[in-house]
Amino acid sequence: MLREIVLDTETTGTDAKGGDRLIEIGCVELVNHIQTGRTFHRYINPQRAVSEGAFAVHGLSDAFLSDKPVFADVVDALRDFCGDGRLVIHNAPFDVGFLNAEFARLGAAAPPAIDLEAVVDTLIMARRKHPGAANNLDALCNRYGIDTTRRTKHGALLDAQILAEVYIELLGGKQTSLGLGMVEVKEAVAVEEEGGEPVTVGVRKVRSRLTPEEQARHEAFLAGLGAQAIWRDYLGEEGSA
């Protein structure tokens, strides 16, 4: 099982070494490149003013943040959520720089610093896949047809959810499953209930491409395998995901 955490942050400014602080963290859990629905989201009191430039981007004011917990009060919950999952971040040096700066302020109680080499940087992936093109999050959403109408301002959780969709596209639009190998899901990540509407697992929806006759033949084939169908232990009694 591959567990990944897509992470995004918002900050008081752009200079972590100069004293700017985290004000929002959003995380989305992926298992085998599929969104599980588990998320982490916290606003943080930075104990300093938000710059005008940063406020114009995310709209989080000093007044709004004044009653939020400080980073020391949320770090344990963040660490518990991330666990040993691999981090996926767009322009990772920026977010990792801020996280490591916050860790350093905690002294002996701090988690280990995040190693950039262990982080999947989707900006690097995008530059390799689309050299010479714009590869910010908005440009990638436009390229892959990902809806951003819900995004009027930057927000850590929403941006993490959108980045999770972009990440799958950068991987080629494929996701691993416990079925018969790789399943192409360029339009969505979803399963369909028997005789019902598509049930969204990720964000967008698809229907099964099997006709009722093809599905019936598939089920008959699985039934004929009997005990040889060793993947039934993973997929359930019906033998289908």
mmCIF file of C-alpha atoms in Angstrom:
data_model
loop_
_atom_site.group_PDB
_atom_site.id
_atom_site.type_symbol
_atom_site.label_atom_id
_atom_site.label_comp_id
_atom_site.label_asym_id
_atom_site.label_seq_id
_atom_site.Cartn_x
_atom_site.Cartn_y
_atom_site.Cartn_z
ATOM 1 C CA MET A 1 0.000 0.000 0.000
ATOM 2 C CA LEU A 2 1.372 3.394 -1.031
ATOM 3 C CA ARG A 3 0.256 6.179 1.305
ATOM 4 C CA GLU A 4 0.923 9.788 0.327
ATOM 5 C CA ILE A 5 0.007 13.137 1.853
ATOM 6 C CA VAL A 6 -0.632 16.030 -0.527
ATOM 7 C CA LEU A 7 0.202 19.165 1.472
ATOM 8 C CA ASP A 8 -0.180 22.894 0.988
ATOM 9 C CA THR A 9 0.333 25.920 3.243
ATOM 10 C CA GLU A 10 -0.476 29.612 3.441
ATOM 11 C CA THR A 11 1.865 32.061 5.155
ATOM 12 C CA THR A 12 2.257 35.638 6.384
ATOM 13 C CA GLY A 13 4.732 36.329 3.578
ATOM 14 C CA THR A 14 7.361 34.673 1.431
ATOM 15 C CA ASP A 15 10.472 34.784 3.635
ATOM 16 C CA ALA A 16 10.626 31.925 6.139
ATOM 17 C CA LYS A 17 14.211 32.773 7.112
ATOM 18 C CA GLY A 18 13.225 36.400 7.653
ATOM 19 C CA GLY A 19 10.532 35.518 10.180
ATOM 20 C CA ASP A 20 7.394 34.936 8.115
ATOM 21 C CA ARG A 21 5.155 32.244 9.615
ATOM 22 C CA LEU A 22 2.654 29.576 8.687
ATOM 23 C CA ILE A 23 -1.019 30.520 9.013
ATOM 24 C CA GLU A 24 -2.775 27.574 7.351
ATOM 25 C CA ILE A 25 -1.998 23.915 6.612
ATOM 26 C CA GLY A 26 -4.098 21.613 4.439
ATOM 27 C CA CYS A 27 -3.449 17.928 3.733
ATOM 28 C CA VAL A 28 -5.189 15.285 1.627
ATOM 29 C CA GLU A 29 -4.543 11.563 2.040
ATOM 30 C CA LEU A 30 -3.948 9.355 -1.010
ATOM 31 C CA VAL A 31 -3.715 5.571 -0.885
ATOM 32 C CA ASN A 32 -2.458 3.990 -4.091
ATOM 33 C CA HIS A 33 -3.001 7.409 -5.752
ATOM 34 C CA ILE A 34 -6.696 7.538 -4.786
ATOM 35 C CA GLN A 35 -8.150 10.192 -2.467
ATOM 36 C CA THR A 36 -9.492 8.419 0.629
ATOM 37 C CA GLY A 37 -11.556 11.361 1.857
ATOM 38 C CA ARG A 38 -9.338 11.859 4.916
ATOM 39 C CA THR A 39 -8.043 15.402 5.258
ATOM 40 C CA PHE A 40 -6.227 17.609 7.751
ATOM 41 C CA HIS A 41 -6.867 21.341 7.998
ATOM 42 C CA ARG A 42 -5.808 23.936 10.551
ATOM 43 C CA TYR A 43 -5.595 27.725 10.727
ATOM 44 C CA ILE A 44 -2.704 28.974 12.851
ATOM 45 C CA ASN A 45 -2.084 32.174 14.797
ATOM 46 C CA PRO A 46 1.316 33.324 13.461
ATOM 47 C CA GLN A 47 1.869 35.803 16.285
ATOM 48 C CA ARG A 48 2.882 38.405 13.754
ATOM 49 C CA ALA A 49 1.143 40.516 11.105
ATOM 50 C CA VAL A 50 0.150 39.181 7.697
ATOM 51 C CA SER A 51 1.755 41.152 4.877
ATOM 52 C CA GLU A 52 -0.454 43.046 2.432
ATOM 53 C CA GLY A 53 0.838 40.955 -0.446
ATOM 54 C CA ALA A 54 0.029 37.678 1.297
ATOM 55 C CA PHE A 55 -3.412 38.909 2.358
ATOM 56 C CA ALA A 56 -4.216 39.724 -1.264
ATOM 57 C CA VAL A 57 -3.479 36.085 -2.158
ATOM 58 C CA HIS A 58 -5.324 34.198 0.579
ATOM 59 C CA GLY A 59 -7.550 36.751 2.324
ATOM 60 C CA LEU A 60 -6.662 35.597 5.854
ATOM 61 C CA SER A 61 -6.560 38.651 8.103
ATOM 62 C CA ASP A 62 -4.830 39.304 11.402
ATOM 63 C CA ALA A 63 -8.238 39.572 13.076
ATOM 64 C CA PHE A 64 -9.384 36.208 11.710
ATOM 65 C CA LEU A 65 -6.191 34.475 12.858
ATOM 66 C CA SER A 66 -6.002 36.117 16.290
ATOM 67 C CA ASP A 67 -7.997 33.419 18.120
ATOM 68 C CA LYS A 68 -6.513 30.422 16.290
ATOM 69 C CA PRO A 69 -4.061 27.995 17.948
ATOM 70 C CA VAL A 70 -0.327 28.557 17.618
ATOM 71 C CA PHE A 71 1.787 26.083 15.651
ATOM 72 C CA ALA A 72 3.002 24.292 18.795
ATOM 73 C CA ASP A 73 -0.617 23.368 19.540
ATOM 74 C CA VAL A 74 -1.269 21.752 16.154
ATOM 75 C CA VAL A 75 2.054 20.080 15.353
ATOM 76 C CA ASP A 76 1.205 16.794 17.099
ATOM 77 C CA ALA A 77 -2.068 16.455 15.171
ATOM 78 C CA LEU A 78 -0.226 17.227 11.937
ATOM 79 C CA ARG A 79 2.452 14.651 12.700
ATOM 80 C CA ASP A 80 -0.168 12.025 13.581
ATOM 81 C CA PHE A 81 -2.057 12.638 10.349
ATOM 82 C CA CYS A 82 1.009 12.514 8.113
ATOM 83 C CA GLY A 83 2.550 9.523 9.863
ATOM 84 C CA ASP A 84 4.989 7.788 7.544
ATOM 85 C CA GLY A 85 3.172 8.938 4.405
ATOM 86 C CA ARG A 86 5.241 10.380 1.575
ATOM 87 C CA LEU A 87 4.693 14.122 1.169
ATOM 88 C CA VAL A 88 3.555 15.514 -2.200
ATOM 89 C CA ILE A 89 3.997 19.300 -2.517
ATOM 90 C CA HIS A 90 4.045 21.821 -5.359
ATOM 91 C CA ASN A 91 7.267 23.861 -5.150
ATOM 92 C CA ALA A 92 8.337 21.849 -2.128
ATOM 93 C CA PRO A 93 11.265 24.048 -0.974
ATOM 94 C CA PHE A 94 8.811 26.829 -0.104
ATOM 95 C CA ASP A 95 6.441 24.794 2.109
ATOM 96 C CA VAL A 96 9.180 22.594 3.554
ATOM 97 C CA GLY A 97 11.216 25.691 4.397
ATOM 98 C CA PHE A 98 8.324 27.100 6.408
ATOM 99 C CA LEU A 99 7.560 23.791 8.123
ATOM 100 C CA ASN A 100 11.195 23.243 9.099
ATOM 101 C CA ALA A 101 11.431 26.827 10.384
ATOM 102 C CA GLU A 102 8.393 26.191 12.593
ATOM 103 C CA PHE A 103 9.909 22.905 13.795
ATOM 104 C CA ALA A 104 13.141 24.698 14.696
ATOM 105 C CA ARG A 105 11.212 27.137 16.923
ATOM 106 C CA LEU A 106 9.934 24.209 19.002
ATOM 107 C CA GLY A 107 13.396 23.253 20.200
ATOM 108 C CA ALA A 108 13.848 19.779 21.691
ATOM 109 C CA ALA A 109 10.156 18.912 21.244
ATOM 110 C CA ALA A 110 10.301 19.400 17.483
ATOM 111 C CA PRO A 111 9.790 16.596 14.967
ATOM 112 C CA PRO A 112 12.791 15.802 12.749
ATOM 113 C CA ALA A 113 13.323 18.270 9.920
ATOM 114 C CA ILE A 114 11.726 17.258 6.620
ATOM 115 C CA ASP A 115 14.240 16.006 4.051
ATOM 116 C CA LEU A 116 13.482 17.577 0.662
ATOM 117 C CA GLU A 117 14.915 14.501 -1.068
ATOM 118 C CA ALA A 118 12.060 12.443 0.403
ATOM 119 C CA VAL A 119 9.342 14.786 -0.894
ATOM 120 C CA VAL A 120 7.613 14.467 -4.262
ATOM 121 C CA ASP A 121 7.773 17.936 -5.825
ATOM 122 C CA THR A 122 5.039 18.245 -8.445
ATOM 123 C CA LEU A 123 6.616 21.420 -9.821
ATOM 124 C CA ILE A 124 9.717 19.423 -10.779
ATOM 125 C CA MET A 125 7.478 16.726 -12.277
ATOM 126 C CA ALA A 126 5.585 19.341 -14.306
ATOM 127 C CA ARG A 127 8.758 21.006 -15.593
ATOM 128 C CA ARG A 128 10.076 17.658 -16.780
ATOM 129 C CA LYS A 129 6.806 16.774 -18.467
ATOM 130 C CA HIS A 130 6.092 20.238 -19.913
ATOM 131 C CA PRO A 131 9.460 21.963 -20.397
ATOM 132 C CA GLY A 132 9.247 25.639 -21.258
ATOM 133 C CA ALA A 133 5.545 25.883 -20.329
ATOM 134 C CA ALA A 134 3.909 27.610 -17.356
ATOM 135 C CA ASN A 135 3.684 25.064 -14.561
ATOM 136 C CA ASN A 136 2.035 26.878 -11.673
ATOM 137 C CA LEU A 137 -1.079 25.244 -10.233
ATOM 138 C CA ASP A 138 -3.505 27.360 -12.252
ATOM 139 C CA ALA A 139 -1.690 26.616 -15.515
ATOM 140 C CA LEU A 140 -1.661 22.896 -14.792
ATOM 141 C CA CYS A 141 -5.369 22.921 -13.971
ATOM 142 C CA ASN A 142 -6.069 24.631 -17.300
ATOM 143 C CA ARG A 143 -3.885 22.110 -19.127
ATOM 144 C CA TYR A 144 -5.631 19.111 -17.580
ATOM 145 C CA GLY A 145 -9.170 20.504 -17.551
ATOM 146 C CA ILE A 146 -9.468 20.555 -13.748
ATOM 147 C CA ASP A 147 -12.266 22.785 -12.463
ATOM 148 C CA THR A 148 -11.018 25.724 -10.387
ATOM 149 C CA THR A 149 -14.202 27.807 -10.295
ATOM 150 C CA ARG A 150 -14.513 26.989 -6.569
ATOM 151 C CA ARG A 151 -11.128 28.693 -5.985
ATOM 152 C CA THR A 152 -11.609 32.469 -5.632
ATOM 153 C CA LYS A 153 -8.689 32.775 -3.174
ATOM 154 C CA HIS A 154 -5.790 30.519 -2.310
ATOM 155 C CA GLY A 155 -6.629 28.157 0.544
ATOM 156 C CA ALA A 156 -4.401 25.375 1.851
ATOM 157 C CA LEU A 157 -6.967 22.558 1.925
ATOM 158 C CA LEU A 158 -8.640 23.428 -1.373
ATOM 159 C CA ASP A 159 -5.270 23.820 -3.079
ATOM 160 C CA ALA A 160 -4.150 20.454 -1.672
ATOM 161 C CA GLN A 161 -7.305 18.823 -3.056
ATOM 162 C CA ILE A 162 -6.729 20.402 -6.470
ATOM 163 C CA LEU A 163 -3.047 19.452 -6.379
ATOM 164 C CA ALA A 164 -4.028 15.837 -5.690
ATOM 165 C CA GLU A 165 -5.941 15.845 -8.993
ATOM 166 C CA VAL A 166 -3.026 17.485 -10.816
ATOM 167 C CA TYR A 167 -0.608 14.943 -9.345
ATOM 168 C CA ILE A 168 -2.604 12.038 -10.782
ATOM 169 C CA GLU A 169 -2.560 13.703 -14.201
ATOM 170 C CA LEU A 170 1.206 14.206 -13.968
ATOM 171 C CA LEU A 171 1.528 10.491 -13.270
ATOM 172 C CA GLY A 172 -0.283 9.830 -16.542
ATOM 173 C CA GLY A 173 -3.873 9.703 -15.393
ATOM 174 C CA LYS A 174 -3.484 6.155 -14.093
ATOM 175 C CA GLN A 175 -4.150 4.743 -10.657
ATOM 176 C CA THR A 176 -3.198 1.424 -9.107
ATOM 177 C CA SER A 177 -5.961 -0.873 -7.912
ATOM 178 C CA LEU A 178 -6.240 -4.305 -6.299
ATOM 179 C CA GLY A 179 -7.793 -5.607 -9.511
ATOM 180 C CA LEU A 180 -6.056 -6.643 -12.711
ATOM 181 C CA GLY A 181 -3.293 -4.007 -12.788
ATOM 182 C CA MET A 182 -3.489 -0.365 -13.844
ATOM 183 C CA VAL A 183 -6.856 1.275 -14.489
ATOM 184 C CA GLU A 184 -7.026 4.413 -16.638
ATOM 185 C CA VAL A 185 -9.035 7.148 -14.934
ATOM 186 C CA LYS A 186 -8.271 10.307 -16.893
ATOM 187 C CA GLU A 187 -11.803 11.619 -16.365
ATOM 188 C CA ALA A 188 -12.329 10.698 -12.723
ATOM 189 C CA VAL A 189 -11.728 8.326 -9.866
ATOM 190 C CA ALA A 190 -14.997 6.585 -9.149
ATOM 191 C CA VAL A 191 -16.832 3.294 -8.781
ATOM 192 C CA GLU A 192 -20.433 2.566 -9.690
ATOM 193 C CA GLU A 193 -23.029 0.918 -7.511
ATOM 194 C CA GLU A 194 -25.138 -1.849 -9.039
ATOM 195 C CA GLY A 195 -27.862 -0.183 -11.075
ATOM 196 C CA GLY A 196 -27.148 3.200 -9.509
ATOM 197 C CA GLU A 197 -25.378 6.492 -10.080
ATOM 198 C CA PRO A 198 -21.591 6.873 -10.028
ATOM 199 C CA VAL A 199 -20.177 7.088 -6.502
ATOM 200 C CA THR A 200 -17.329 9.587 -6.373
ATOM 201 C CA VAL A 201 -14.123 8.410 -4.714
ATOM 202 C CA GLY A 202 -12.070 11.369 -5.811
ATOM 203 C CA VAL A 203 -13.625 14.525 -7.226
ATOM 204 C CA ARG A 204 -14.917 13.799 -10.717
ATOM 205 C CA LYS A 205 -17.293 11.033 -11.910
ATOM 206 C CA VAL A 206 -17.259 8.201 -14.448
ATOM 207 C CA ARG A 207 -19.497 5.301 -15.347
ATOM 208 C CA SER A 208 -18.413 1.725 -15.968
ATOM 209 C CA ARG A 209 -17.636 1.029 -19.633
ATOM 210 C CA LEU A 210 -18.854 -2.578 -19.362
ATOM 211 C CA THR A 211 -22.227 -3.461 -20.868
ATOM 212 C CA PRO A 212 -24.577 -5.586 -18.704
ATOM 213 C CA GLU A 213 -23.730 -8.587 -20.919
ATOM 214 C CA GLU A 214 -19.989 -8.021 -20.504
ATOM 215 C CA GLN A 215 -20.394 -7.673 -16.743
ATOM 216 C CA ALA A 216 -22.397 -10.910 -16.599
ATOM 217 C CA ARG A 217 -19.716 -12.785 -18.580
ATOM 218 C CA HIS A 218 -17.051 -11.368 -16.276
ATOM 219 C CA GLU A 219 -18.919 -12.550 -13.178
ATOM 220 C CA ALA A 220 -19.437 -15.996 -14.736
ATOM 221 C CA PHE A 221 -15.719 -16.206 -15.505
ATOM 222 C CA LEU A 222 -14.807 -15.349 -11.900
ATOM 223 C CA ALA A 223 -17.317 -17.869 -10.562
ATOM 224 C CA GLY A 224 -15.714 -20.567 -12.715
ATOM 225 C CA LEU A 225 -12.306 -19.919 -11.208
ATOM 226 C CA GLY A 226 -13.518 -20.946 -7.771
ATOM 227 C CA ALA A 227 -10.723 -21.250 -5.228
ATOM 228 C CA GLN A 228 -8.171 -20.234 -7.831
ATOM 229 C CA ALA A 229 -9.392 -16.639 -7.646
ATOM 230 C CA ILE A 230 -6.926 -15.734 -4.915
ATOM 231 C CA TRP A 231 -7.683 -12.016 -5.147
ATOM 232 C CA ARG A 232 -11.174 -12.591 -3.713
ATOM 233 C CA ASP A 233 -9.599 -12.165 -0.267
ATOM 234 C CA TYR A 234 -8.859 -8.571 -1.237
ATOM 235 C CA LEU A 235 -11.885 -7.681 -3.363
ATOM 236 C CA GLY A 236 -14.711 -9.339 -1.427
ATOM 237 C CA GLU A 237 -17.068 -12.208 -2.133
ATOM 238 C CA GLU A 238 -18.397 -10.797 -5.419
ATOM 239 C CA GLY A 239 -14.890 -10.733 -6.853
ATOM 240 C CA SER A 240 -15.113 -7.167 -8.165
ATOM 241 C CA ALA A 241 -13.814 -3.871 -6.819
#
